[in-house]
Short mmCIF file of C-alpha atoms in Angstrom, two decimals:
data_model
loop_
_atom_site.label_atom_id
_atom_site.label_comp_id
_atom_site.label_asym_id
_atom_site.label_seq_id
_atom_site.Cartn_x
_atom_site.Cartn_y
_atom_site.Cartn_z
CA MET H 24 104.84 105.60 92.22
CA SER H 25 108.61 104.78 92.46
CA HIS H 26 110.77 103.87 89.30
CA PRO H 27 112.76 100.91 88.93
CA SER H 28 116.54 101.37 88.33
CA PRO H 29 117.21 100.95 84.47
CA GLY H 30 118.75 97.53 83.29
CA ALA H 31 122.06 97.14 82.34
CA GLN H 32 122.63 98.07 78.79
CA ASP H 33 123.71 95.49 75.94
CA GLU H 34 127.00 95.04 76.27
CA PRO H 35 129.38 92.98 73.83
CA THR H 36 131.46 89.94 75.59
CA ARG H 37 134.68 91.50 76.77
CA GLY H 38 137.43 89.65 74.99
CA LYS H 39 137.27 86.92 72.52
CA PRO H 40 137.75 82.90 73.09
CA ALA H 41 140.18 81.28 71.30
CA GLN H 42 138.65 79.75 68.15
CA ASP H 43 139.12 76.05 67.44
CA ASN H 44 137.67 75.50 63.99
CA SER H 45 137.94 71.45 64.23
CA PRO H 46 134.51 69.60 63.46
CA GLY H 47 133.87 68.66 66.81
CA ALA H 48 134.36 71.86 68.63
CA ARG H 49 132.60 73.90 66.82
CA GLY H 50 129.71 75.62 68.58
CA THR H 51 131.23 75.03 72.23
CA ALA H 52 132.14 78.72 73.04
CA ARG H 53 129.66 80.20 75.14
CA THR H 54 128.84 83.84 75.11
CA THR H 55 126.80 85.78 77.63
CA THR H 56 124.50 88.82 76.55
CA THR H 57 123.25 91.06 79.26
CA HIS H 58 119.45 92.67 78.57
CA PRO H 59 117.64 95.05 80.40
CA HIS H 60 115.29 92.32 81.83
CA ARG H 61 116.64 88.82 81.10
CA THR H 62 120.16 87.08 80.39
CA THR H 63 120.70 84.61 77.68
CA THR H 64 123.14 82.81 77.13
CA GLY H 65 123.88 80.97 73.45
CA HIS H 66 126.58 78.72 71.56
CA ALA H 67 128.91 80.66 69.38
CA GLN H 68 132.36 80.09 67.66
CA GLY H 69 133.62 83.51 69.12
CA ALA H 70 132.47 86.57 70.61
CA PRO H 71 129.93 89.07 69.00
CA ALA H 72 130.50 92.35 67.49
CA ARG H 73 128.59 95.03 69.10
CA GLY H 74 125.15 95.45 68.52
CA GLU H 75 124.99 91.66 66.89
CA PRO H 76 122.71 89.37 68.76
CA THR H 77 124.54 85.82 69.93
CA ARG H 78 123.25 82.79 68.21
CA GLY H 79 120.23 81.40 69.90
CA GLU H 80 119.20 84.86 71.52
CA PRO H 81 115.93 86.07 70.83
CA THR H 82 115.23 89.24 68.78
CA ARG H 83 112.20 91.01 67.55
CA GLY H 84 111.97 88.80 64.48
CA GLY H 85 112.41 85.54 66.54
CA LEU H 86 115.97 83.41 67.26
CA ALA H 87 118.93 84.92 65.61
CA PRO H 88 120.51 82.70 62.71
CA ALA H 89 123.14 80.27 64.02
CA ASP H 90 126.24 79.52 61.89
CA GLY H 91 125.36 75.68 61.16
CA PRO H 92 125.18 74.23 65.15
CA ALA H 93 126.50 71.06 65.81
CA PRO H 94 123.98 67.93 66.01
CA GLY H 95 124.29 67.40 69.15
CA ASP H 96 124.43 70.75 70.16
CA ALA H 97 121.10 71.35 69.01
CA ALA H 98 119.48 68.05 70.01
CA SER H 99 120.34 68.78 73.83
CA SER H 100 119.18 72.61 74.00
CA SER H 101 115.88 72.52 71.71
CA GLY H 102 113.57 71.10 74.45
CA GLY H 103 114.99 73.44 77.21
CA ALA H 104 114.87 76.31 75.22
CA ALA H 105 111.40 75.90 74.17
CA SER H 106 110.15 74.96 77.76
CA SER H 107 111.65 78.44 78.81
CA ARG H 108 110.61 80.65 75.73
CA THR H 109 106.86 79.40 76.77
CA ALA H 110 107.26 79.86 80.52
CA ARG H 111 108.86 83.46 80.44
CA PRO H 112 106.04 84.87 78.65
CA ARG H 113 103.45 83.37 80.80
CA SER H 114 105.23 84.24 84.07
CA ASP H 115 105.80 87.91 82.27
CA ARG H 116 102.24 88.44 81.61
CA ALA H 117 100.96 87.39 84.86
CA GLY H 118 103.43 89.44 86.44
CA ALA H 119 102.43 92.57 84.46
CA TRP H 120 98.63 91.89 85.85
CA ALA H 121 99.45 91.46 89.57
CA GLU H 122 101.31 95.28 88.81
CA LEU H 123 98.94 96.64 86.93
CA LEU H 124 95.71 95.40 89.25
CA ARG H 125 98.42 96.34 92.33
CA LEU H 126 97.38 93.08 94.18
CA PRO H 127 98.88 93.71 97.83
CA ALA H 128 96.71 96.63 98.22
CA LEU H 129 93.72 94.08 97.56
CA PHE H 130 94.24 93.62 101.23
CA THR H 131 92.84 96.84 102.29
CA VAL H 132 89.22 96.04 100.37
CA PRO H 133 87.64 93.14 102.93
CA GLY H 134 87.95 95.35 105.83
CA ASP H 135 85.31 97.86 104.79
CA ALA H 136 82.55 95.41 104.11
CA LEU H 137 83.51 93.90 107.59
CA ALA H 138 83.34 97.22 109.36
CA GLY H 139 80.27 98.28 107.71
CA ALA H 140 78.60 94.45 108.95
CA ALA H 141 79.96 95.60 112.78
CA ALA H 142 78.68 98.98 112.40
CA ALA H 143 74.99 97.24 111.06
CA GLY H 144 75.00 95.41 114.19
CA ALA H 145 74.96 92.02 112.36
CA ARG H 146 77.34 89.03 112.32
CA PRO H 147 79.34 88.53 108.84
CA GLY H 148 77.31 85.90 106.65
CA PRO H 149 77.04 84.65 103.61
CA ARG H 150 75.97 87.89 102.23
CA THR H 151 78.87 89.59 103.62
CA LEU H 152 81.13 87.53 101.53
CA LEU H 153 78.99 88.48 98.41
CA ALA H 154 79.64 92.35 99.35
CA ILE H 155 83.61 91.44 99.55
CA GLY H 156 83.55 89.59 96.41
CA SER H 157 81.84 92.84 94.73
CA SER H 158 84.15 95.54 96.59
CA LEU H 159 87.12 93.38 95.35
CA CYS H 160 85.64 93.22 91.64
CA LEU H 161 85.01 97.08 91.63
CA TYR H 162 88.28 97.91 93.30
CA GLU H 163 90.03 95.86 90.52
CA ALA H 164 87.88 97.24 87.96
CA GLY H 165 89.29 100.91 89.23
CA MET H 166 92.79 99.79 89.21
CA ALA H 167 92.43 98.64 85.59
CA LEU H 168 90.61 101.69 84.76
CA ASN H 169 92.82 103.95 86.21
CA ASP H 170 96.01 103.09 84.07
CA TRP H 171 93.56 102.98 81.21
CA ALA H 172 93.23 106.26 81.64
CA ASP H 173 96.34 107.72 82.85
CA ARG H 174 98.41 105.69 79.96
CA ALA H 175 99.75 108.76 78.22
CA GLU H 176 100.94 110.90 81.74
CA ASP H 177 102.26 107.39 82.63
CA ALA H 178 104.47 107.36 79.44
CA VAL H 179 106.33 110.29 80.47
CA GLU H 180 106.16 109.73 84.67
CA ARG H 181 105.86 106.17 84.81
CA PRO H 182 107.17 104.45 81.48
CA HIS H 183 107.98 101.37 83.73
CA ARG H 184 103.95 100.47 84.14
CA PRO H 185 102.62 97.72 82.12
CA LEU H 186 100.63 99.92 79.83
CA PRO H 187 103.46 102.44 78.56
CA SER H 188 105.95 99.77 78.68
CA GLY H 189 103.74 97.73 76.28
CA ARG H 190 103.41 94.41 78.67
CA ILE H 191 99.59 94.78 78.68
CA ARG H 192 97.51 96.29 75.70
CA PRO H 193 95.61 99.73 76.62
CA ALA H 194 92.40 97.60 75.10
CA ALA H 195 92.85 94.53 77.33
CA ALA H 196 93.06 97.06 80.69
CA LEU H 197 89.75 98.70 79.74
CA THR H 198 88.23 95.46 78.89
CA ALA H 199 89.11 93.89 82.28
CA ALA H 200 87.86 97.18 83.89
CA GLY H 201 84.48 96.92 82.20
CA ALA H 202 84.47 92.72 83.26
CA LEU H 203 85.49 93.46 86.45
CA THR H 204 82.58 96.27 86.83
CA GLY H 205 79.81 93.84 85.62
CA ALA H 206 81.08 90.83 87.83
CA GLY H 207 80.66 93.40 90.91
CA LEU H 208 77.26 94.39 90.27
CA ALA H 209 76.36 90.80 89.51
CA LEU H 210 77.49 89.88 93.11
CA ALA H 211 75.81 92.64 94.77
CA ALA H 212 72.56 91.74 93.22
CA ALA H 213 73.37 88.15 94.48
CA ALA H 214 73.38 89.78 98.35
CA GLY H 215 70.35 91.70 97.64
CA ARG H 216 68.92 94.95 96.71
CA PRO H 217 69.86 96.69 99.21
CA ALA H 218 73.15 95.95 98.48
CA LEU H 219 72.60 96.68 94.72
CA ALA H 220 71.45 99.92 95.62
CA VAL H 221 74.59 100.76 97.08
CA ALA H 222 76.89 99.29 94.81
CA ALA H 223 75.74 100.81 91.54
CA PRO H 224 76.56 104.54 92.61
CA LEU H 225 80.26 103.06 93.85
CA ALA H 226 80.93 101.92 90.56
CA ALA H 227 79.74 105.08 88.94
CA THR H 228 81.96 106.55 91.60
CA VAL H 229 84.71 104.88 90.57
CA TRP H 230 83.86 105.49 86.64
CA ALA H 231 83.93 108.92 87.03
CA TYR H 232 86.69 109.26 89.25
CA ASP H 233 89.21 107.61 86.91
CA LEU H 234 87.82 109.17 83.83
CA ALA H 235 86.61 112.87 84.65
CA LEU H 236 87.32 113.74 88.40
CA LYS H 237 90.51 112.46 89.30
CA HIS H 238 92.86 115.59 88.19
CA THR H 239 90.27 117.86 89.40
CA PRO H 240 89.42 119.10 92.99
CA ALA H 241 87.02 116.90 93.33
CA GLY H 242 89.34 113.84 92.84
CA PRO H 243 89.96 113.32 96.71
CA ALA H 244 86.07 113.74 97.83
CA ALA H 245 85.31 110.98 95.08
CA MET H 246 87.79 108.60 96.20
CA ALA H 247 86.40 109.26 99.81
CA ALA H 248 82.95 108.69 98.65
CA ALA H 249 83.80 105.56 96.98
CA ARG H 250 85.59 104.17 100.39
CA GLY H 251 82.76 105.21 102.50
CA LEU H 252 79.94 103.73 99.91
CA ASP H 253 82.11 100.26 100.11
CA LEU H 254 81.29 100.10 104.19
CA LEU H 255 78.35 101.02 103.31
CA LEU H 256 78.36 98.37 100.71
CA GLY H 257 78.74 95.58 103.74
CA ALA H 258 76.46 97.14 106.10
CA ALA H 259 73.42 96.96 103.50
CA ALA H 260 74.54 93.28 102.59
CA THR H 261 74.56 92.05 105.95
CA GLY H 262 72.12 94.07 107.76
CA GLY H 263 69.71 95.42 104.87
CA GLY H 264 70.40 99.02 106.34
CA THR H 265 72.86 101.71 106.28
CA ARG H 266 72.02 104.43 108.67
CA ALA H 267 73.55 102.79 111.41
CA ALA H 268 77.23 102.64 109.67
CA LEU H 269 76.81 106.07 108.22
CA PRO H 270 79.50 107.40 110.97
CA SER H 271 82.11 104.63 110.50
CA ALA H 272 81.78 105.84 106.59
CA ALA H 273 82.60 109.25 107.42
CA LEU H 274 85.39 108.38 109.33
CA LEU H 275 86.95 105.61 106.89
CA GLY H 276 86.37 108.69 103.93
CA SER H 277 88.05 111.10 105.72
CA HIS H 278 91.05 109.04 105.93
CA THR H 279 90.75 108.28 102.51
CA LEU H 280 90.27 111.57 101.45
CA ALA H 281 93.71 112.91 103.37
CA VAL H 282 95.89 110.18 101.81
CA THR H 283 94.20 110.77 98.20
CA ALA H 284 95.36 114.63 99.02
CA VAL H 285 98.92 113.71 99.22
CA SER H 286 99.10 111.01 96.51
CA ARG H 287 98.28 114.02 94.34
CA ARG H 288 101.87 115.09 94.83
CA GLU H 289 103.66 112.18 94.96
CA THR H 290 105.59 112.19 91.66
CA THR H 291 106.93 115.75 92.08
CA GLY H 292 106.28 116.64 95.74
CA GLY H 293 106.90 120.24 96.65
CA SER H 294 103.94 120.31 98.69
CA ALA H 295 104.10 120.33 102.81
CA LEU H 296 99.88 121.23 103.25
CA ALA H 297 98.65 117.91 101.76
CA PRO H 298 100.73 115.70 104.38
CA LEU H 299 100.23 118.61 107.42
CA ALA H 300 96.47 118.29 106.88
CA ALA H 301 96.74 114.39 106.63
CA LEU H 302 98.40 114.09 109.83
CA ALA H 303 95.88 116.39 111.41
CA THR H 304 93.38 114.24 110.28
CA THR H 305 94.73 111.21 111.72
CA GLY H 306 95.17 112.93 115.09
CA VAL H 307 91.49 113.71 114.97
CA LEU H 308 90.54 110.00 113.59
CA THR H 309 92.57 108.62 116.33
CA ARG H 310 90.52 110.77 119.08
CA LEU H 311 87.14 109.77 117.79
CA VAL H 312 87.77 105.99 117.49
CA THR H 313 89.93 105.67 120.74
CA HIS H 314 88.07 108.20 123.07
CA ARG H 315 84.29 107.69 122.36
CA ARG H 316 82.79 104.98 124.60
CA THR H 317 82.29 102.06 122.69
CA ARG H 318 77.86 101.75 122.24
CA LEU H 319 76.41 98.61 120.77
CA PRO H 320 74.62 98.84 117.45
CA ALA H 321 70.56 98.23 118.28
CA GLY H 322 70.64 94.80 116.50
CA ARG H 323 73.37 93.96 119.15
CA ARG H 324 71.81 95.66 121.70
CA ALA H 325 68.61 93.65 120.98
CA ALA H 326 70.72 90.45 121.14
CA ALA H 327 72.33 91.19 124.11
CA ALA H 328 69.09 91.85 126.01
CA PRO H 329 67.98 89.30 128.70
CA GLY H 330 66.29 85.98 127.84
CA LEU H 331 67.07 86.39 123.76
CA PRO H 332 69.52 84.48 121.79
CA GLY H 333 72.91 85.85 120.53
CA PRO H 334 76.05 87.29 122.03
CA GLY H 335 75.35 88.69 125.26
CA PRO H 336 77.54 91.23 127.04
CA ALA H 337 79.71 88.26 128.66
CA ALA H 338 80.79 87.24 125.49
CA HIS H 339 81.66 90.56 123.51
CA PRO H 340 81.67 93.25 126.57
CA PRO H 341 81.72 96.82 125.45
CA GLY H 342 84.93 97.35 127.44
CA ALA H 343 86.67 94.83 125.88
CA ALA H 344 85.87 95.98 122.60
CA GLY H 345 86.70 99.64 123.97
CA ALA H 346 90.01 98.39 124.95
CA LEU H 347 90.47 96.71 121.57
CA ALA H 348 89.46 99.93 119.50
CA THR H 349 91.71 101.93 121.60
CA ALA H 350 94.99 99.62 120.90
CA LEU H 351 93.81 99.05 117.28
CA GLY H 352 93.31 103.11 116.93
CA ALA H 353 96.88 103.64 118.29
CA VAL H 354 98.42 101.04 115.90
CA TYR H 355 96.46 103.32 113.17
CA ALA H 356 98.21 106.21 114.52
CA ALA H 357 101.37 105.11 114.67
CA THR H 358 101.14 103.67 111.05
CA ALA H 359 100.13 107.13 109.34
CA ALA H 360 101.50 109.80 111.47
CA ARG H 361 105.48 109.01 111.14
CA PRO H 362 105.53 109.18 107.46
CA TYR H 363 102.90 112.15 107.23
CA PHE H 364 105.44 113.83 109.37
CA HIS H 365 108.39 113.16 107.92
CA ALA H 366 106.83 114.42 104.39
CA THR H 367 105.85 117.53 106.20
CA LEU H 368 109.42 118.39 107.15
CA ASN H 369 110.72 117.48 103.63
CA PRO H 370 108.06 117.10 100.74
CA SER H 371 110.26 115.66 98.23
CA PRO H 372 108.80 112.94 96.03
CA PRO H 373 110.46 110.05 98.02
CA LEU H 374 109.34 111.24 101.46
CA THR H 375 105.29 111.99 99.59
CA GLN H 376 105.31 108.52 98.30
CA ARG H 377 106.56 106.98 101.58
CA ALA H 378 103.70 109.24 103.30
CA VAL H 379 101.07 107.41 100.90
CA GLY H 380 102.29 104.18 101.43
CA GLY H 381 101.80 104.65 104.99
CA GLY H 382 98.66 106.16 104.89
CA ILE H 383 97.24 102.72 102.35
CA ARG H 384 99.20 100.43 105.18
CA ALA H 385 97.01 102.55 108.26
CA THR H 386 93.72 101.62 106.47
CA ILE H 387 93.48 98.13 107.77
CA PRO H 388 94.09 99.22 111.53
CA LEU H 389 91.66 101.73 110.87
CA GLN H 390 88.84 99.64 109.52
CA ALA H 391 90.03 97.12 112.68
CA ALA H 392 89.50 100.14 115.19
CA LEU H 393 86.06 101.03 113.35
CA ALA H 394 84.99 97.62 113.81
CA ALA H 395 85.69 97.14 117.74
CA ARG H 396 84.25 100.58 118.29
CA SER H 397 80.77 99.17 116.98
CA GLY H 398 81.16 96.41 119.36
CA GLY H 399 82.57 93.61 116.56
CA ALA H 400 85.48 92.60 118.54
CA ALA H 401 85.98 89.23 116.57
CA THR H 402 85.33 90.82 113.67
CA SER H 403 88.06 93.80 114.12
CA LEU H 404 90.40 90.85 115.12
CA LEU H 405 89.75 89.28 111.53
CA VAL H 406 90.27 92.64 109.95
CA ALA H 407 93.27 93.37 111.77
CA ALA H 408 94.70 89.88 110.71
CA LEU H 409 94.61 91.09 106.98
CA ALA H 410 97.61 93.38 107.60
CA PRO H 411 100.50 90.84 108.26
CA ALA H 412 98.81 88.70 105.52
CA GLY H 413 99.13 91.61 102.97
CA ARG H 414 102.55 92.10 103.89
CA MET H 415 103.64 88.77 103.68
CA PHE H 416 101.87 88.70 100.04
CA ALA H 417 103.85 91.99 98.96
CA ARG H 418 107.05 90.45 100.14
CA ARG H 419 106.66 86.92 98.25
CA ALA H 420 105.27 88.82 95.20
CA GLY H 421 108.17 91.35 95.03
CA MET H 422 105.87 94.30 95.07
CA ARG H 423 107.05 96.23 98.17
CA LYS H 424 105.29 99.57 96.94
CA VAL H 425 101.92 99.95 96.31
CA SER H 426 100.15 103.39 95.04
CA ILE H 427 96.56 104.48 94.69
CA THR H 428 97.40 106.55 91.57
#
């Protein structure tokens, strides 16, 4: 988790403008005071003394008192000032919640359910959408709960985060975590009993990780289990079972295990073992995804049989799906391997954080490769499209760096 550069400190305005005591000129000189997060301009007779707020500038108790503003000045600025004061808090609150929930990372979530549906041999449908909605809610519940549980640690290591900075109250974050968990379970229940049977242990794993397991040796394994269960949720909701999706869930969980192990040292650095292990894991996963012959699940094989409706070999040939899996596996390796290698050579906090970011970005091409490996060519392309969409959203939102811790 990177720290933003500190803002400029409050400084008095340099120099003092000439003072005009005539009634018509009073209140026309303008001063500008720079704050860590905003710049406020107000009217005054002269430059303020050090530490003295400029008239019209927000303070802890409201607006600084004015020395009798001119009637025309008050009439012209009252409407705009009130509008800006109303818009700024709303924008700040929305930005704080977006940062708390790590919205750019949401684009790595739908691929779990879609890859699970492909592994189950079923086309994505309405139940798949319900599974995706459940996954999104449970994922965001984990994000809010993560910051609530780590609020004391973040006050020291990440004071810019929404909770230690005071932009969001801890009680609000905990309430959001509970509400999102309930919504996720409700959506899973709407997708059917098999989906709820997977979503319930998934929610329990998320809460156990954030509240108890995160800082223990079992933390990475718990995170990996949550990601694997998320893939199985898509399989259960779409196909009614999870057995066919177990291999894909194991591969995705292994990737998550490696990324989480690296993220445990992202603020301190100093360990080359975790990125080295992640680099080796990336190589093994790439091999398994790209060099294993694509074999259609039972549902797709039955539908492809002569005389039966459904997508036949001509529509989604195993050869084409295998080539697509190879290409997406190569993208996965290229995305994850390079930052892991750099962090292995120099396990400094910046390079370790970059390795974590690379591992998170590599999740989407891995999900797409797993879908193609199961014969879901169209599904894999849909998942792959989430990567550029996520990058575009992150650039527009100004949230380029995302962490899972």
